[in-house]
XYZ file of C-alpha atoms in Angstrom:
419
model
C -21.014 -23.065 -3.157
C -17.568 -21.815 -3.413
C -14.388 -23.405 -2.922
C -12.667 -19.826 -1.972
C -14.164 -16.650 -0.897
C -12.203 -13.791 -0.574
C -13.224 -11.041 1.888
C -11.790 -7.400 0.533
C -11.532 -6.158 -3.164
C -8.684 -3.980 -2.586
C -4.945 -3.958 -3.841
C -3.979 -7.435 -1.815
C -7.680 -9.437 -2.255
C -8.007 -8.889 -6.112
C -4.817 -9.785 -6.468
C -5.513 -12.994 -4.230
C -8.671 -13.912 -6.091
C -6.806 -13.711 -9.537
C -4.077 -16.288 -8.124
C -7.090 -18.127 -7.075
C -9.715 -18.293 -10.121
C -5.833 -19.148 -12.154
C -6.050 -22.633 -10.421
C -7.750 -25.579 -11.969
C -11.636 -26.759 -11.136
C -11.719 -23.922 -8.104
C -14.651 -21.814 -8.055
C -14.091 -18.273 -6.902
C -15.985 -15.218 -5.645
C -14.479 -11.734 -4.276
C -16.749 -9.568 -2.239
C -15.659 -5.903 -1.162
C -17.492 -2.473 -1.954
C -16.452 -0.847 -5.015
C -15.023 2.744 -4.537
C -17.754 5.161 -3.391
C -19.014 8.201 -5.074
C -18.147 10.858 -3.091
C -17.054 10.119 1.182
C -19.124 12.293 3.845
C -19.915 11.956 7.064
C -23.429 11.823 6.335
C -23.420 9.273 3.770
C -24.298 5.929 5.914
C -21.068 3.914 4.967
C -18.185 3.078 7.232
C -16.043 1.255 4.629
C -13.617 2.578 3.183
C -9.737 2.046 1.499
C -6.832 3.612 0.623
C -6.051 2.616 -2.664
C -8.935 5.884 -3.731
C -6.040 6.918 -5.683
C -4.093 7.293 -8.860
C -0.039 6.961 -7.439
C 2.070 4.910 -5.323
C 6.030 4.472 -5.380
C 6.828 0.787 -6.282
C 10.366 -0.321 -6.631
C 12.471 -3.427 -6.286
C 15.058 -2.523 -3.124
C 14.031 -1.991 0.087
C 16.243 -1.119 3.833
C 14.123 -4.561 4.408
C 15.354 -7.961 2.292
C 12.102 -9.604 2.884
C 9.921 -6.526 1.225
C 12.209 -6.246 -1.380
C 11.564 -9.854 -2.111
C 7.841 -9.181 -2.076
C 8.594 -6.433 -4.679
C 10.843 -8.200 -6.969
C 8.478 -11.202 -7.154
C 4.905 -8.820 -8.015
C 6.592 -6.415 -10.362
C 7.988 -9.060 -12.113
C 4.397 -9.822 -13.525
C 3.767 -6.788 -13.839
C 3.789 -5.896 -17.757
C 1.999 -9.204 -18.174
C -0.799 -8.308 -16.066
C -0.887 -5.251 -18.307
C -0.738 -7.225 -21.035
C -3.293 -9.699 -20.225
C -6.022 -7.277 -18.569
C -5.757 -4.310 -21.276
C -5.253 -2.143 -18.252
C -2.107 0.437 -17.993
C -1.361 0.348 -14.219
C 2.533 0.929 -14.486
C 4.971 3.857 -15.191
C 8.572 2.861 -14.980
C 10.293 6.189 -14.050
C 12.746 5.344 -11.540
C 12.989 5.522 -7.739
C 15.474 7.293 -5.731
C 15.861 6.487 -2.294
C 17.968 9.298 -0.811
C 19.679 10.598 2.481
C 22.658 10.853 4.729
C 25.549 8.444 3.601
C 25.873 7.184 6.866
C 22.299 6.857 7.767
C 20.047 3.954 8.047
C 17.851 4.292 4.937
C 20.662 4.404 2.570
C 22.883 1.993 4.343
C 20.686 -0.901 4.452
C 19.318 -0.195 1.254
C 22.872 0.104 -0.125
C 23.275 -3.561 1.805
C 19.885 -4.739 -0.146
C 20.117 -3.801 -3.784
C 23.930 -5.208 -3.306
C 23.193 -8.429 -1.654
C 20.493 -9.246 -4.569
C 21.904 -7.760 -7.099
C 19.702 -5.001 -7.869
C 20.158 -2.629 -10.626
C 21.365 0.404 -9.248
C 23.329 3.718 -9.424
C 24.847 4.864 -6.483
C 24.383 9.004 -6.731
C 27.416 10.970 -4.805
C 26.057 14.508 -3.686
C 27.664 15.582 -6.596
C 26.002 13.428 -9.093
C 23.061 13.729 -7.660
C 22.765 17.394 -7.887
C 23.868 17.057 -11.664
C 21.248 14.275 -12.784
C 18.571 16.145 -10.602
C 19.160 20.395 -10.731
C 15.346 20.557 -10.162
C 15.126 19.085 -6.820
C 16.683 21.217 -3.763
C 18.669 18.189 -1.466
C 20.881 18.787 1.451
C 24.725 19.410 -0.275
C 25.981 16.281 1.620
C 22.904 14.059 0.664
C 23.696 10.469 -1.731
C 21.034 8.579 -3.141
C 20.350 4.941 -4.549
C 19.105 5.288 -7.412
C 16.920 2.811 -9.425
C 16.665 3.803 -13.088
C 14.819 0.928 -14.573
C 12.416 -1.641 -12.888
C 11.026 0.929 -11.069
C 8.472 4.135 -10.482
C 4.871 4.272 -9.558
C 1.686 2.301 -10.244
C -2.239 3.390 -10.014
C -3.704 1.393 -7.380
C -7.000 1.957 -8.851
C -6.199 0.828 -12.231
C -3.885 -2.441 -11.059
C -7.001 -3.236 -8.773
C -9.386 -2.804 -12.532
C -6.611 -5.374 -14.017
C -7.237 -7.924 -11.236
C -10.831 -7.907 -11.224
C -11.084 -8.253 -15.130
C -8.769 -11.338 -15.263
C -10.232 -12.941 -11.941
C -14.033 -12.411 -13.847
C -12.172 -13.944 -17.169
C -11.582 -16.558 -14.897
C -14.560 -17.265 -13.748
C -14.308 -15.651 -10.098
C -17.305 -13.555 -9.394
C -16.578 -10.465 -7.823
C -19.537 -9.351 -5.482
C -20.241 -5.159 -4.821
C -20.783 -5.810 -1.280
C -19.757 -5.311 2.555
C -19.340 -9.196 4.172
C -20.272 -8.289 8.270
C -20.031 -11.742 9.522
C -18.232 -14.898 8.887
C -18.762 -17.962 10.809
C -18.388 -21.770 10.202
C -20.480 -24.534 11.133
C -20.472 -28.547 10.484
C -22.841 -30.345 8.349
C -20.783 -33.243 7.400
C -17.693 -31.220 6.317
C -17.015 -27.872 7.890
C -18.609 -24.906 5.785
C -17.946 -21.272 5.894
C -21.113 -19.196 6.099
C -20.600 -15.298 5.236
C -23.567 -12.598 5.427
C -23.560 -8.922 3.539
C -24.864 -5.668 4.570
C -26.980 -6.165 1.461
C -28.395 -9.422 3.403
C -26.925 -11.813 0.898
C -25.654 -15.127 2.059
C -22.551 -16.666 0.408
C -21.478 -20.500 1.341
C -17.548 -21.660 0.673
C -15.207 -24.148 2.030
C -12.666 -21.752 2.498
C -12.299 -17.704 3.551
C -9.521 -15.436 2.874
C -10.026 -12.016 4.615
C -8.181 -9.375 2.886
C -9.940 -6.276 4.585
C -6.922 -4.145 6.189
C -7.474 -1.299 8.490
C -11.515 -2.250 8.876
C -10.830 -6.136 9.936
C -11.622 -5.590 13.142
C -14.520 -3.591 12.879
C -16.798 -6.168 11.280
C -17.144 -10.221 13.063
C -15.204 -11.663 10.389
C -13.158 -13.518 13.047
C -13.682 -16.361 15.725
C -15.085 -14.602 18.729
C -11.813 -13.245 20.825
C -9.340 -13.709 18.217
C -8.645 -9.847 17.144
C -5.343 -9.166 15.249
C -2.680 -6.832 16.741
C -3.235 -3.530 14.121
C -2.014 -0.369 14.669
C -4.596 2.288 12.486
C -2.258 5.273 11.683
C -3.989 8.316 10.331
C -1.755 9.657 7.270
C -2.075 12.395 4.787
C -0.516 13.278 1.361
C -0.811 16.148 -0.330
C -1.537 16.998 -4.398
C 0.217 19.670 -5.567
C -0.777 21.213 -8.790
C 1.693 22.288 -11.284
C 1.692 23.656 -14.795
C 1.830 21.594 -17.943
C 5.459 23.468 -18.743
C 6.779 22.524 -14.975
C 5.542 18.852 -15.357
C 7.407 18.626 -18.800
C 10.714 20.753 -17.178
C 10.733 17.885 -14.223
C 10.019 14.993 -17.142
C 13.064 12.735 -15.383
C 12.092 13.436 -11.504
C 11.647 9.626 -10.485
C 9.697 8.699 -7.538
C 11.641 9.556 -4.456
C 11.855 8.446 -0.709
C 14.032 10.267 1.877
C 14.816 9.606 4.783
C 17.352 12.203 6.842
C 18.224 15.689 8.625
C 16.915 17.457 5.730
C 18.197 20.976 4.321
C 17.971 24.556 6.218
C 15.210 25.583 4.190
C 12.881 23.232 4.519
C 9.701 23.303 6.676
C 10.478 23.705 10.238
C 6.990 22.637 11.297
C 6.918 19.651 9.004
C 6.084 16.211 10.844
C 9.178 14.118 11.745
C 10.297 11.153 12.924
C 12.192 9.875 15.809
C 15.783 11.561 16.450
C 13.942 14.689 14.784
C 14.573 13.081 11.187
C 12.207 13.639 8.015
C 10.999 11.602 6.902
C 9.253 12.373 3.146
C 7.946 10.935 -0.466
C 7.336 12.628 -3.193
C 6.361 11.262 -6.870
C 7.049 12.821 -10.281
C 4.312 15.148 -12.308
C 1.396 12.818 -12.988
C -1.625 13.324 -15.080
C -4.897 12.876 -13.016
C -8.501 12.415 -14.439
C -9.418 16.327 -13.879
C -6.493 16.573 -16.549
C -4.475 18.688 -14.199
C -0.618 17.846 -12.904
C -0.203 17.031 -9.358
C 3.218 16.122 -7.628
C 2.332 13.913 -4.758
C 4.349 14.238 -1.082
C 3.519 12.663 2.304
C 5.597 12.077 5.894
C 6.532 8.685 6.350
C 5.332 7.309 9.455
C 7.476 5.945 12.843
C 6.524 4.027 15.688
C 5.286 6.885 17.381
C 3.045 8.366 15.261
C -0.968 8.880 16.635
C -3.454 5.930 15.896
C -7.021 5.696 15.997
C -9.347 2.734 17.339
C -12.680 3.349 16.433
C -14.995 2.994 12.840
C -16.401 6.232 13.547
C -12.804 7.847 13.822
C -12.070 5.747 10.865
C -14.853 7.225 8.839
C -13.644 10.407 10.023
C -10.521 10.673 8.860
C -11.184 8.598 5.479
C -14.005 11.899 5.487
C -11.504 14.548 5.672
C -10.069 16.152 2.867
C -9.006 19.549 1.011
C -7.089 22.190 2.451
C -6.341 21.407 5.974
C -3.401 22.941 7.785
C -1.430 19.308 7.493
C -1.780 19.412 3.495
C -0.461 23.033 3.990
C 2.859 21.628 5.503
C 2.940 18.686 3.065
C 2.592 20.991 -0.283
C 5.182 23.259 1.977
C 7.756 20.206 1.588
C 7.220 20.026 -2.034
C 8.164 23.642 -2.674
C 10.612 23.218 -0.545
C 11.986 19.722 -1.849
C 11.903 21.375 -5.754
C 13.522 24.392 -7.426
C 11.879 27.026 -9.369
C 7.873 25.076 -9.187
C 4.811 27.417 -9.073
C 1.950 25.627 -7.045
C -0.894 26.488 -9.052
C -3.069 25.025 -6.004
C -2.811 22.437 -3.448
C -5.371 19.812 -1.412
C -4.738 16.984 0.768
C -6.107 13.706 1.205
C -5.805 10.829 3.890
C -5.723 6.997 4.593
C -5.496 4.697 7.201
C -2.020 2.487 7.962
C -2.694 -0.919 9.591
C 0.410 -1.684 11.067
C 2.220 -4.775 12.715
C 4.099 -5.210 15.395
C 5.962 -7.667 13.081
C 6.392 -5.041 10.342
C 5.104 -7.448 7.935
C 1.668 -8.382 6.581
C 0.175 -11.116 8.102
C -0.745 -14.045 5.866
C -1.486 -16.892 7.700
C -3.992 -19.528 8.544
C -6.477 -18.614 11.346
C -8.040 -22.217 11.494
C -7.690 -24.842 8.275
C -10.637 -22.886 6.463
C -9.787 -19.635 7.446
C -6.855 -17.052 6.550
C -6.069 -13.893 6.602
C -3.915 -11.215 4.087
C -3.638 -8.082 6.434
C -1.351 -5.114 7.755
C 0.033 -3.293 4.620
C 2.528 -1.421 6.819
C 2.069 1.113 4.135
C 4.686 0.192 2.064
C 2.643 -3.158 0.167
C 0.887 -1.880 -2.432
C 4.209 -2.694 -4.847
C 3.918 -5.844 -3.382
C -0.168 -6.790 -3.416
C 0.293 -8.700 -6.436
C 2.760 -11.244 -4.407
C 0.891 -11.144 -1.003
C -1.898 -11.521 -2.471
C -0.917 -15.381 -4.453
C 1.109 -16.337 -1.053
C -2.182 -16.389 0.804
C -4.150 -17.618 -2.186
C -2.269 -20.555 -2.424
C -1.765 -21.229 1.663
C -5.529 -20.757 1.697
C -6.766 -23.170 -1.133
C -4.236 -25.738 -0.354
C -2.741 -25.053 3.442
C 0.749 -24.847 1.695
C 3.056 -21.814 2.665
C 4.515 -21.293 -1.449
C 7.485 -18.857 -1.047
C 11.335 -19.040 -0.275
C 10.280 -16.557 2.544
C 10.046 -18.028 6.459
C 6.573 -18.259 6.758
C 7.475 -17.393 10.580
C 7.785 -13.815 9.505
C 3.742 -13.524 8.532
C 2.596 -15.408 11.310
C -0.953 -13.825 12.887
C -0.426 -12.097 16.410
C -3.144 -11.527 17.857
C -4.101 -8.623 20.539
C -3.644 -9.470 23.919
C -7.264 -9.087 25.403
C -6.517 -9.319 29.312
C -4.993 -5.895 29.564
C -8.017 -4.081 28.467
C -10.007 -6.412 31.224
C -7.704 -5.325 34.423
């Protein structure tokens, strides 16, 4: 019997079931499949995650006040997670968030680092393009740029850190796919949870951290389905020379959001009011030894979603040189000066996004929460989400200075599809 059992081993769920196994005379287990071998559509499994991975940008300012809060508070552990799991998850090289003067991105961002006092240079188009001759900007461009406190982490490794501490702990974590949660009463309510494995695991009390696949299993009371948006995205890995990755050694990680420049990729996926939108992350070292600089589109409201597990599986199934990687690694070409692409493949993962543009962490009945909807901008954050929904979980407490209104649970509104 556990007192908490948490439903998801990725970025937000390890993290949650480290806060957890932390706290004093509670027992702990985290189930969730470990990252697969290889992904094909002939391979039987549907689950899947997007932290299969070795980069994401993390960084302390935000357009947002609320995710930069989320940020501040989970990077602020972050060297002593390091420290305390043996694992290297975090590379402090900056973070540039550039565009327009006058646009959105940079203005609200400009607003955020000010208002909480964010370290911070403020790059003039000038500056920039003397701090950063390798990269190839529109001449009227600015940029806020974070020098310290900032860069990119390896999901996969932070998610190794918070499995070793939770199992220092105590917590067991479980290699396993949970396909059914219910509750019923024998004296005092009890949480009953059943694994494609056929394994049956008791506990007072369920966190479901499962993302984009929540909705494909019945982890939830009967009618009660959360209002996710599944966005298909891809990235692209573009391979670079040893000599170009040490010739870009100060390239930060770097989020723009504007017009763009002449030159770049008239094909490339945009946003609303024709904008691009586009990340890109320094030279890193992967485990085939090779350099890759990492670029993707940002997402907008309007982008294409899918609403199956077999389109799921699909997409998660879909990699190498398809003719969206071509326009990403385009971007990065265009985006640098003077880079030979040695070669170039593309990968994908699913968004789940809410209509609240925040994750929702919230209590679905007294024994039951969730930690879901990354918005695809929470990874930086997991670490934070992750203890807020520990701790409203175990002890039906909301524990942070931020509204709880904000991660309140919508839920989809069933009686359309009916009519």
């Amino acid at each position: 019997m556990y007192d908490l059992c948490v439903v998801g081993a990725g970025l937000i769920g390890s993290a949650a079931a480290r806060h957890a196994s932390l706290q004093p005379n509670i027992r702990v287990c985290l189930v969730g499949p470990d990252e697969p071998k290889e992904r094909s559509m002939e391979s039987p499994r549907e689950i899947f995650a997007s932290h299969y991975d070795e980069s994401r940008v993390t960084r302390r300012s935000d357009p947002d006040p609320i995710w930069a809060t989320l940020a501040q508070k989970a990077m602020d552990r972050y060297r002593d997670l390091e420290a305390t799991s043996g694992v290297n998850f975090y590379s402090e090289t900056g973070c540039m968030m550039a565009g327009p003067p006058e646009g959105q991105f940079v203005t609200n961002t400009r607003e955020t680092v000010t208002s909480q006092n964010t370290q911070h240079d403020y790059l003039t188009p000038e500056l920039l393009r003397q701090s950063f001759p390798h990269l190839n900007l529109p001449d009227e461009d600015v940029a806020i740029y974070e020098t310290k406190n900032a860069g990119y982490i390896n999901p996969r490794s932070l998610i190794t850190a918070q499995k070793r501490i939770a199992r220092d702990n105590g917590c067991d974590v479980i290699n396993d796919i949970v396909c059914e949660i219910s509750q019923h009463h024998s004296g005092a309510p009890l949480m009953s949870l059943l694994t494609e494995s056929g394994q049956k695991i008791e506990a007072r009390r369920v966190l479901i951290a499962t993302g984009s696949f929540t909705n494909f299993r019945k982890l939830l009371p009967p009618g009660q389905e959360p209002d996710l948006k599944l966005l298909p995205v891809a990235y692209a890995k573009v391979e670079v020379s040893a000599e170009d990755a040490k010739r870009m050694g100060n390239m930060p990680s770097m989020l723009y959001r504007g017009g763009g420049a002449p030159h770049w990729p008239k094909d490339y996926p945009r946003l609303p009011n024709n904008l691009f939108g586009v990340y890109l992350l320094p030279p890193i070292k992967y485990p085939d030894g090779k350099f890759y600089i990492k670029s993707g589109n940002l997402h907008g409201p309007d982008s294409p979603q899918v609403s199956t597990v077999a389109e799921v599986k699909a997409w998660f199934c879909t990699k190498g040189v398809t003719p969206l990687a071509t326009k990403l690694a385009s971007m990065v070409t265009a985006v640098t000066k003077g880079i030979q692409t040695l070669s170039y493949h593309g990968d994908h993962c699913i968004i789940a996004d809410t209509p609240t543009r925040y994750p929702y962490i919230d209590l679905v009945h007294p024994d039951l929460g969730v930690a879901i909807g990354g918005n695809s901008i929470s990874a930086k954050s997991s670490d934070e989400i992750g203890r807020i929904a520990a701790m409203l979980v175990l002890y039906r407490k909301w524990d942070s200075e931020l509204p709880a209104e904000a991660f309140k649970l919508k839920l989809k509104d069933t009686s359309k599809s009916k009519l």
